[in-house]
CSV table of C-alpha atoms in Angstrom, one decimal:
chain,number,residue,atom,x,y,z
A,297,ASP,CA,0.0,0.0,0.0
A,298,ALA,CA,1.1,3.6,-0.7
A,299,LYS,CA,2.7,5.3,2.2
A,300,THR,CA,2.3,8.8,0.9
A,301,THR,CA,-0.4,11.5,0.7
A,302,GLN,CA,-0.5,14.4,-1.8
A,303,PRO,CA,-3.0,17.1,-2.6
A,304,PRO,CA,-5.1,16.0,-5.5
A,305,SER,CA,-4.5,19.0,-7.7
A,306,MET,CA,-2.5,22.2,-8.0
A,307,ASP,CA,-2.1,25.1,-10.4
A,308,CYS,CA,1.0,27.0,-11.2
A,309,ALA,CA,1.7,30.0,-13.4
A,310,GLU,CA,4.1,29.5,-16.3
A,311,GLY,CA,7.6,30.6,-15.4
A,312,ARG,CA,7.0,30.4,-11.6
A,313,ALA,CA,8.2,27.8,-9.3
A,314,ALA,CA,5.9,24.8,-8.7
A,315,ASN,CA,6.1,23.4,-5.1
A,316,LEU,CA,4.5,20.0,-4.8
A,317,PRO,CA,4.2,18.7,-1.2
A,318,CYS,CA,4.1,15.1,0.0
A,319,ASN,CA,3.5,13.6,3.4
A,320,HIS,CA,5.1,10.3,4.3
A,321,SER,CA,4.8,10.3,8.1
A,322,THR,CA,5.3,6.6,8.5
A,323,ILE,CA,8.6,6.4,6.5
A,324,SER,CA,11.3,4.2,7.9
A,325,GLY,CA,15.0,5.2,8.2
A,326,ASN,CA,16.1,3.2,5.2
A,327,GLU,CA,13.3,4.1,2.8
A,328,TYR,CA,13.9,6.4,-0.1
A,329,VAL,CA,11.5,9.0,-1.5
A,330,TYR,CA,11.1,8.9,-5.2
A,331,TRP,CA,9.2,11.4,-7.5
A,332,TYR,CA,7.8,10.4,-10.9
A,333,ARG,CA,5.5,12.2,-13.2
A,334,GLN,CA,3.0,10.9,-15.8
A,335,ILE,CA,1.9,12.9,-18.7
A,336,HIS,CA,-1.5,11.7,-20.0
A,337,SER,CA,-1.5,8.2,-21.4
A,338,GLN,CA,2.2,7.7,-21.1
A,339,GLY,CA,4.4,5.8,-18.8
A,340,PRO,CA,5.7,7.5,-15.7
A,341,GLN,CA,9.0,9.4,-16.0
A,342,TYR,CA,11.6,9.5,-13.2
A,343,ILE,CA,12.3,12.9,-11.7
A,344,ILE,CA,14.4,12.6,-8.6
A,345,HIS,CA,14.9,10.7,-5.4
A,346,GLY,CA,16.5,11.2,-2.0
A,347,LEU,CA,17.0,9.6,1.4
A,348,LYS,CA,17.8,12.4,3.9
A,349,ASN,CA,19.6,15.2,2.2
A,350,ASN,CA,18.1,17.7,-0.3
A,351,GLU,CA,18.8,16.8,-3.8
A,352,THR,CA,18.9,18.7,-7.1
A,353,ASN,CA,19.2,17.7,-10.7
A,354,GLU,CA,18.5,19.2,-14.1
A,355,MET,CA,14.8,18.7,-13.7
A,356,ALA,CA,14.0,19.5,-10.1
A,357,SER,CA,14.9,19.9,-6.5
A,358,LEU,CA,13.8,17.7,-3.6
A,359,ILE,CA,13.6,19.1,-0.1
A,360,ILE,CA,13.2,16.5,2.6
A,361,THR,CA,12.4,17.7,6.1
A,362,GLU,CA,14.8,16.8,8.9
A,363,ASP,CA,12.3,14.3,10.5
A,364,ARG,CA,11.7,12.9,7.0
A,365,LYS,CA,8.0,12.9,7.4
A,366,SER,CA,7.4,15.1,4.4
A,367,SER,CA,9.1,16.4,1.3
A,368,THR,CA,8.6,19.0,-1.4
A,369,LEU,CA,9.4,18.7,-5.1
A,370,ILE,CA,10.3,22.0,-6.6
A,371,LEU,CA,10.1,22.7,-10.4
A,372,PRO,CA,12.0,26.0,-10.5
A,373,HIS,CA,10.5,27.5,-13.6
A,374,ALA,CA,7.4,25.6,-14.6
A,375,THR,CA,6.5,25.3,-18.3
A,376,LEU,CA,3.4,24.2,-20.0
A,377,ARG,CA,5.1,20.8,-20.7
A,378,ASP,CA,5.3,20.3,-16.9
A,379,THR,CA,1.5,19.8,-16.8
A,380,ALA,CA,1.2,16.2,-15.5
A,381,VAL,CA,0.3,14.0,-12.6
A,382,TYR,CA,3.2,13.9,-10.0
A,383,TYR,CA,3.7,10.9,-7.8
A,384,CYS,CA,5.6,10.8,-4.6
A,385,ILE,CA,6.6,7.2,-3.7
A,386,VAL,CA,8.3,5.7,-0.7
A,387,ARG,CA,10.3,2.7,-2.0
A,388,VAL,CA,9.9,-0.3,0.3
A,389,PRO,CA,13.3,-1.9,0.6
A,390,THR,CA,12.0,-5.5,0.2
A,391,THR,CA,13.6,-8.0,-2.0
A,392,GLY,CA,11.9,-6.6,-5.0
A,393,ASN,CA,12.0,-2.9,-4.1
A,394,GLN,CA,8.5,-2.4,-5.3
A,395,PHE,CA,6.9,0.9,-5.9
A,396,TYR,CA,3.4,1.5,-4.6
A,397,PHE,CA,1.9,4.6,-6.2
A,398,GLY,CA,-0.4,6.9,-4.3
A,399,THR,CA,-3.0,9.1,-5.9
A,400,GLY,CA,-0.6,11.8,-7.0
A,401,THR,CA,-1.0,15.5,-7.6
A,402,SER,CA,-2.3,16.7,-10.9
A,403,LEU,CA,-0.3,19.8,-11.7
A,404,THR,CA,-1.7,22.3,-14.3
A,405,VAL,CA,0.7,25.0,-15.5
A,406,ILE,CA,-1.3,28.0,-16.6
A,407,PRO,CA,-0.1,30.3,-19.4
B,132,GLY,CA,18.3,7.1,-19.2
B,133,ALA,CA,17.4,3.6,-19.9
B,134,VAL,CA,14.7,2.8,-22.5
B,135,VAL,CA,11.8,0.3,-22.0
B,136,SER,CA,9.5,-0.5,-24.8
B,137,GLN,CA,6.1,-2.2,-24.9
B,138,HIS,CA,4.3,-3.9,-27.7
B,139,PRO,CA,1.6,-3.5,-28.8
B,140,SER,CA,0.8,0.1,-27.8
B,141,ARG,CA,-2.9,-0.5,-28.3
B,142,VAL,CA,-4.9,-3.7,-28.7
B,143,ILE,CA,-8.6,-4.3,-29.1
B,144,CYS,CA,-9.9,-7.9,-28.7
B,145,LYS,CA,-13.1,-9.8,-28.3
B,146,SER,CA,-14.2,-11.1,-24.9
B,147,GLY,CA,-12.9,-14.5,-24.2
B,148,THR,CA,-9.7,-14.2,-26.1
B,149,SER,CA,-6.2,-14.0,-24.7
B,150,VAL,CA,-3.8,-11.1,-25.3
B,151,LYS,CA,-0.1,-11.0,-24.9
B,152,ILE,CA,1.8,-7.8,-24.0
B,153,GLU,CA,5.6,-7.6,-24.3
B,154,CYS,CA,7.9,-5.5,-22.3
B,155,ARG,CA,11.5,-5.1,-23.4
B,156,SER,CA,14.5,-3.3,-21.9
B,157,LEU,CA,16.3,-2.0,-24.9
B,158,ASP,CA,19.8,-1.0,-23.7
B,159,PHE,CA,20.2,-2.7,-20.4
B,160,GLN,CA,19.6,-6.0,-18.7
B,161,ALA,CA,16.7,-6.2,-16.3
B,162,THR,CA,16.6,-9.0,-13.8
B,163,THR,CA,13.4,-7.5,-12.3
B,164,MET,CA,10.5,-6.1,-14.2
B,165,PHE,CA,7.2,-4.9,-12.8
B,166,TRP,CA,3.7,-4.9,-14.2
B,167,TYR,CA,1.1,-2.2,-13.4
B,168,ARG,CA,-2.5,-1.6,-14.3
B,169,GLN,CA,-4.1,1.8,-14.5
B,170,PHE,CA,-7.8,2.5,-14.9
B,171,PRO,CA,-9.0,5.9,-16.2
B,172,LYS,CA,-8.3,8.8,-13.8
B,173,GLN,CA,-6.8,6.4,-11.3
B,174,SER,CA,-3.2,5.8,-10.1
B,175,LEU,CA,-1.0,2.9,-11.1
B,176,MET,CA,-1.7,-0.3,-9.3
B,177,LEU,CA,1.2,-2.8,-9.0
B,178,MET,CA,0.1,-6.2,-10.3
B,179,ALA,CA,3.2,-8.3,-10.0
B,180,THR,CA,7.0,-8.5,-9.8
B,181,SER,CA,8.7,-10.5,-12.5
B,182,ASN,CA,12.1,-12.0,-11.9
B,183,GLU,CA,14.1,-13.4,-14.7
B,184,GLY,CA,14.2,-17.2,-14.6
B,185,SER,CA,11.7,-17.6,-11.7
B,186,LYS,CA,8.0,-17.3,-11.0
B,187,ALA,CA,6.4,-14.0,-10.7
B,188,THR,CA,5.3,-12.6,-7.4
B,189,TYR,CA,1.7,-11.4,-7.6
B,190,GLU,CA,0.1,-8.7,-5.4
B,191,GLN,CA,-2.8,-9.5,-3.3
B,192,GLY,CA,-6.0,-9.7,-5.2
B,193,VAL,CA,-4.4,-10.3,-8.6
B,194,GLU,CA,-5.3,-13.6,-10.2
B,195,LYS,CA,-2.1,-15.3,-11.3
B,196,ASP,CA,-4.0,-17.8,-13.5
B,197,LYS,CA,-5.6,-14.9,-15.4
B,198,PHE,CA,-2.5,-12.7,-15.7
B,199,LEU,CA,0.3,-15.0,-16.8
B,200,ILE,CA,3.8,-13.5,-16.6
B,201,ASN,CA,6.9,-14.9,-18.2
B,202,HIS,CA,10.4,-13.4,-17.8
B,203,ALA,CA,12.5,-15.8,-19.8
B,204,SER,CA,15.3,-13.4,-20.6
B,205,LEU,CA,17.1,-10.4,-19.1
B,206,THR,CA,15.5,-8.1,-21.6
B,207,LEU,CA,12.0,-9.5,-22.1
B,208,SER,CA,8.9,-10.0,-19.9
B,209,THR,CA,5.5,-10.8,-21.2
B,210,LEU,CA,2.0,-10.4,-19.6
B,211,THR,CA,-0.8,-12.5,-21.0
B,212,VAL,CA,-4.3,-11.6,-20.1
B,213,THR,CA,-6.2,-14.9,-20.5
B,214,SER,CA,-9.9,-15.1,-21.4
B,215,ALA,CA,-10.1,-11.3,-21.3
B,216,HIS,CA,-13.4,-9.6,-20.4
B,217,PRO,CA,-14.5,-6.0,-20.7
B,218,GLU,CA,-13.6,-5.4,-17.0
B,219,ASP,CA,-9.9,-6.2,-18.0
B,220,SER,CA,-9.9,-3.1,-20.3
B,221,SER,CA,-7.2,-0.9,-18.9
B,222,PHE,CA,-3.8,0.7,-19.4
B,223,TYR,CA,-1.1,-1.8,-18.7
B,224,ILE,CA,2.4,-0.5,-17.9
B,225,CYS,CA,5.6,-2.3,-17.3
B,226,SER,CA,8.8,-1.1,-15.7
B,227,ALA,CA,12.3,-2.4,-15.3
B,228,ARG,CA,15.3,-2.0,-13.0
B,229,ASP,CA,18.8,-1.8,-14.2
B,230,LEU,CA,21.0,-3.3,-11.5
B,231,SER,CA,24.3,-2.8,-13.4
B,232,GLY,CA,24.6,0.8,-12.2
B,233,ARG,CA,25.3,2.0,-15.7
B,234,THR,CA,22.1,3.8,-16.3
B,235,THR,CA,20.9,4.5,-12.8
B,236,THR,CA,22.2,5.7,-9.5
B,237,TYR,CA,20.0,3.6,-7.3
B,238,ASN,CA,17.0,1.5,-8.0
B,239,GLU,CA,15.0,3.8,-10.2
B,240,GLN,CA,12.4,2.0,-12.3
B,241,PHE,CA,12.3,2.8,-16.0
B,242,PHE,CA,8.8,2.7,-17.3
B,243,GLY,CA,7.5,1.6,-20.7
B,244,PRO,CA,5.0,3.7,-22.7
B,245,GLY,CA,2.1,1.5,-21.7
B,246,THR,CA,-0.4,-0.7,-23.6
B,247,ARG,CA,-4.0,0.3,-23.9
B,248,LEU,CA,-6.2,-2.9,-23.8
B,249,THR,CA,-9.8,-2.7,-24.9
B,250,VAL,CA,-12.0,-5.8,-24.6
B,251,LEU,CA,-15.2,-5.7,-26.5
């Protein structure tokens, strides 16, 4: 079962930063937080992941709170192509390292 | 990043027939692949974990005799929906993990583009 909760939808103005929150209050010490996004009728695309420290790559930044109970994905300059459903996933470190997707946040970037 | 393909991208079949969906890792070897199902306006639901050379592990509530999974090589997993019915109509997505470390830093899953199954 998914261990994350996210707001169902958000809007963001084009060119502004999009901040997408995620709660994972039951996360364990060795569980990573992953972010993926899915554009309509396509497979999910990897964005970023982290364990404790904040992370940044060419797509986004990931801010994880010190207690690790929540995180925020930041798209620094949102474009219309960033309109998608964003999923925050806590990877369960079982033998298979499965992903259990939550409901995600539908982000709409407005011109 | 690593590329995962699925074939076919779209299939329409009659009720009672079987449909096979292929998932291939194109530029890496995948010892583990995953199959998901997604209904309209819903999230992805993990169906099963497919390990090369061994039996798949199914999630609770997923009928293993209805959704047959074969992972005979390090680059190919297949999902066969047997005796498909209209309620099996869905978007089926596979993903794969690259354990070599060449295309990933740690345990990302690379997803295929999905297969839209419509059962009439």
